[in-house]
Amino acid sequence: MLTKKNRDAKWEYELIGSNLLGTDSRTSVNVNNISRSINETFILPRFVSLRLRYQL
């Protein structure tokens, strides 16, 4: 989302967010007669970036 109100403006800004509500997870359960194992992986990378640009 690049924002510039008018064409003659010198400043621009861009704000980007990805996976802001990242609630994904993976779970695997293995059960057998001798042992039990549970593996959980939580995937929660969240990125927010702000880009400022000034045109000379």
Backbone as CSV, one residue per row, in Angstrom:
resi,resn,N_x,N_y,N_z,CA_x,CA_y,CA_z,C_x,C_y,C_z
1,MET,0.846,-1.155,0.000,0.000,0.000,0.000,0.897,1.224,0.000
2,LEU,1.221,1.739,-1.137,2.042,2.938,-1.267,1.109,4.134,-1.299
3,THR,1.345,5.084,-0.421,0.423,6.205,-0.280,1.105,7.509,-0.664
4,LYS,0.459,8.218,-1.576,0.921,9.535,-2.000,-0.333,10.335,-2.334
5,LYS,-0.611,11.377,-1.556,-1.868,12.102,-1.728,-1.937,12.858,-3.043
6,ASN,-0.854,13.489,-3.428,-0.868,14.161,-4.722,0.449,13.891,-5.444
7,ARG,0.474,14.155,-6.703,1.626,13.801,-7.537,2.858,14.640,-7.219
8,ASP,2.685,15.828,-6.652,3.808,16.708,-6.356,4.376,16.509,-4.950
9,ALA,3.818,15.593,-4.194,4.297,15.374,-2.830,5.693,14.764,-2.849
10,LYS,6.522,15.217,-1.936,7.892,14.714,-1.853,7.996,13.467,-0.981
11,TRP,7.072,13.308,-0.050,7.119,12.181,0.876,6.131,11.101,0.463
12,GLU,6.548,9.867,0.606,5.668,8.709,0.441,5.912,7.785,1.617
13,TYR,4.896,7.036,1.994,5.103,6.025,3.026,4.341,4.763,2.663
14,GLU,4.831,3.661,3.173,4.227,2.360,2.903,4.294,1.556,4.199
15,LEU,3.176,1.004,4.618,3.100,0.180,5.817,2.571,-1.182,5.411
16,ILE,3.345,-2.222,5.695,2.976,-3.575,5.288,3.012,-4.478,6.515
17,GLY,1.987,-5.264,6.689,1.953,-6.265,7.751,1.582,-7.611,7.168
18,SER,2.262,-8.642,7.611,1.929,-9.977,7.127,1.768,-10.921,8.308
19,ASN,0.792,-11.790,8.209,0.480,-12.799,9.216,0.270,-12.171,10.594
20,LEU,-0.497,-11.098,10.646,-0.722,-10.408,11.906,-1.544,-11.239,12.887
21,LEU,-2.408,-12.079,12.373,-3.217,-12.942,13.230,-2.748,-14.393,13.135
22,GLY,-1.443,-14.585,12.942,-0.887,-15.916,12.702,-1.119,-16.872,13.849
23,THR,-2.085,-17.735,13.702,-2.404,-18.711,14.736,-2.274,-20.133,14.200
24,ASP,-1.467,-20.307,13.168,-1.298,-21.632,12.589,-0.412,-22.491,13.479
25,SER,-0.736,-23.764,13.527,0.125,-24.714,14.228,-0.044,-26.078,13.585
26,ARG,0.962,-26.893,13.747,0.922,-28.265,13.241,1.155,-29.203,14.412
27,THR,0.343,-30.225,14.498,0.485,-31.196,15.575,0.438,-32.596,14.975
28,SER,1.360,-33.423,15.395,1.305,-34.825,14.992,1.456,-35.687,16.230
29,VAL,0.619,-36.707,16.325,0.620,-37.595,17.489,0.858,-39.009,16.974
30,ASN,1.853,-39.670,17.543,2.148,-41.059,17.200,2.021,-41.896,18.461
31,VAL,1.178,-42.910,18.371,0.976,-43.787,19.518,1.204,-45.212,19.047
32,ASN,1.995,-45.940,19.822,2.123,-47.355,19.551,2.213,-48.071,20.895
33,ASN,2.360,-49.378,20.893,2.295,-50.160,22.136,3.425,-49.835,23.103
34,ILE,4.559,-49.378,22.600,5.712,-49.152,23.456,5.858,-47.681,23.846
35,SER,5.594,-46.793,22.930,5.837,-45.381,23.239,4.779,-44.481,22.625
36,ARG,4.755,-43.279,23.131,3.878,-42.235,22.590,4.743,-41.025,22.295
37,SER,4.409,-40.341,21.249,5.170,-39.138,20.924,4.239,-38.084,20.358
38,ILE,4.454,-36.867,20.785,3.677,-35.713,20.300,4.668,-34.667,19.826
39,ASN,4.529,-34.258,18.581,5.371,-33.198,18.024,4.486,-32.016,17.665
40,GLU,4.822,-30.848,18.176,4.074,-29.634,17.857,5.017,-28.597,17.276
41,THR,4.581,-27.970,16.218,5.334,-26.883,15.608,4.400,-25.692,15.463
42,PHE,4.773,-24.587,16.059,3.977,-23.374,15.952,4.626,-22.459,14.922
43,ILE,3.839,-22.034,13.962,4.339,-21.189,12.885,3.746,-19.802,13.098
44,LEU,4.539,-18.921,13.677,4.025,-17.607,14.027,4.934,-16.452,13.618
45,PRO,5.527,-16.468,12.442,6.315,-15.293,12.078,5.386,-14.136,11.718
46,ARG,5.626,-13.014,12.338,4.836,-11.812,12.050,5.796,-10.715,11.637
47,PHE,5.465,-10.054,10.568,6.333,-8.998,10.065,5.528,-7.736,9.833
48,VAL,6.049,-6.630,10.310,5.484,-5.314,10.028,6.647,-4.458,9.549
49,SER,6.471,-3.840,8.401,7.550,-2.983,7.897,6.975,-1.628,7.498
50,LEU,7.784,-0.608,7.701,7.426,0.756,7.355,8.507,1.269,6.408
51,ARG,8.094,1.788,5.279,9.033,2.319,4.303,8.713,3.794,4.086
52,LEU,9.709,4.646,4.266,9.565,6.074,4.021,10.431,6.431,2.813
53,ARG,9.914,7.315,1.989,10.663,7.712,0.795,10.511,9.214,0.609
54,TYR,11.642,9.869,0.367,11.651,11.296,0.094,12.279,11.517,-1.271
55,GLN,11.576,12.207,-2.123,12.065,12.449,-3.486,12.697,13.835,-3.567
56,LEU,13.954,13.864,-3.956,14.671,15.144,-4.060,14.263,15.929,-5.273
